[in-house]
Tab-separated table of C-alpha atoms in Angstrom:
chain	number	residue	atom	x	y	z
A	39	UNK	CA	-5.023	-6.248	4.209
A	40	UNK	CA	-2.879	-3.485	3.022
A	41	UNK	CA	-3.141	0.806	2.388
A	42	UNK	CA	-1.960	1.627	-1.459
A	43	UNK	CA	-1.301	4.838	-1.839
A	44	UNK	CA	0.236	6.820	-5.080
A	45	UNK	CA	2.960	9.304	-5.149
A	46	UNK	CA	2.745	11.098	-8.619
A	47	UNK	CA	5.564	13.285	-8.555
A	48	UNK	CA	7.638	10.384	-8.356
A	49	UNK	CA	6.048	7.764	-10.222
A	50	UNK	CA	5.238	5.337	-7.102
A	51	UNK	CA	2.790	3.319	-5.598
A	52	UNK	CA	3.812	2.431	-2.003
A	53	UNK	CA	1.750	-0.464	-0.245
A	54	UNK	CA	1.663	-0.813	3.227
A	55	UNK	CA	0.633	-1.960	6.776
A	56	UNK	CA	-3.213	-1.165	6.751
A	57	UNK	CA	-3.768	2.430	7.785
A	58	UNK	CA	-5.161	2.959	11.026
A	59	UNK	CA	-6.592	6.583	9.905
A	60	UNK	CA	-8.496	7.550	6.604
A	61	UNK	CA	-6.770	9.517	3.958
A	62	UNK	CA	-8.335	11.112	0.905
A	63	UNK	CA	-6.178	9.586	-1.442
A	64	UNK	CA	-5.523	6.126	-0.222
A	65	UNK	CA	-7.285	2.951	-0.479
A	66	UNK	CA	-7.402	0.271	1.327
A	67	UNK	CA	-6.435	-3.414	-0.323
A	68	UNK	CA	-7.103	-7.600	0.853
A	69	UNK	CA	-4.524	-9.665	0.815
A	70	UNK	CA	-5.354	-10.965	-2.733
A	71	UNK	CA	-5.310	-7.553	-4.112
A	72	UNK	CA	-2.384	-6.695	-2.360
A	73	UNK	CA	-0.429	-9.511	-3.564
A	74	UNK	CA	-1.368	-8.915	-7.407
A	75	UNK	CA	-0.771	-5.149	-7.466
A	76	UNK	CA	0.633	-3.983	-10.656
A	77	UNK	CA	1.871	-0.219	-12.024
A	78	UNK	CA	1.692	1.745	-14.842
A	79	UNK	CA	4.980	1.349	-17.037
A	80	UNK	CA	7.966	3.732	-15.933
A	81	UNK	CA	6.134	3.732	-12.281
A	82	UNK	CA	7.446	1.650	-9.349
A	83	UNK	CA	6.436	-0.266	-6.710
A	84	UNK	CA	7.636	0.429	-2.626
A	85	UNK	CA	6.337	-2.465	-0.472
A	86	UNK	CA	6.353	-2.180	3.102
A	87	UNK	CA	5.711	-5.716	5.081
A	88	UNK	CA	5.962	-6.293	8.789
A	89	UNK	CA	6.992	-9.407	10.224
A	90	UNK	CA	5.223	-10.611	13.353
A	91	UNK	CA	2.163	-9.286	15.526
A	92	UNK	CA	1.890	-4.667	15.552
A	93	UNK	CA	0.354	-3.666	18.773
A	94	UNK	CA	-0.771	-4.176	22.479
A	95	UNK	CA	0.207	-7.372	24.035
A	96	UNK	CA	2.498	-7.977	20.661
C-alpha cells in the first residue's frame, strides 16, 4: 500500500509510505496501483520506498 499525493505548483506526484493520518487531498494506493502509477506529460514522479519493517518492535 502506498499515499499518492499531487503537488501542482510543481508538476509532481510523490508516492509514499502509507499515511498514517487522512489528508484532503491524498489517496491512498495497493501495491498494484502503486507499482503502475503513471503522470500527466511534463509532470514527474518522486517515489519514496522504505526498506525493512517501520515501527514498534521493528
Amino acid at each position: 500500500m502506498a499515499t499518492l499525493t499531487y503537488v501542482y505548483a510543481d508538476s509532481m506526484a510523490v508516492l509514499g509510505p502509507l499515511s498514517l493520518s487522512h489528508e484532503p487531498h491524498s489517496y491512498d494506493l495497493c501495491a498494484i496501483h502503486a507499482e503502475r502509477l503513471s503522470a500527466p506529460q511534463g509532470w514527474q514522479i518522486v517515489r519514496h520506498e522504505v526498506f525493512g519493517e517501520v515501527g514498534y518492535g521493528a
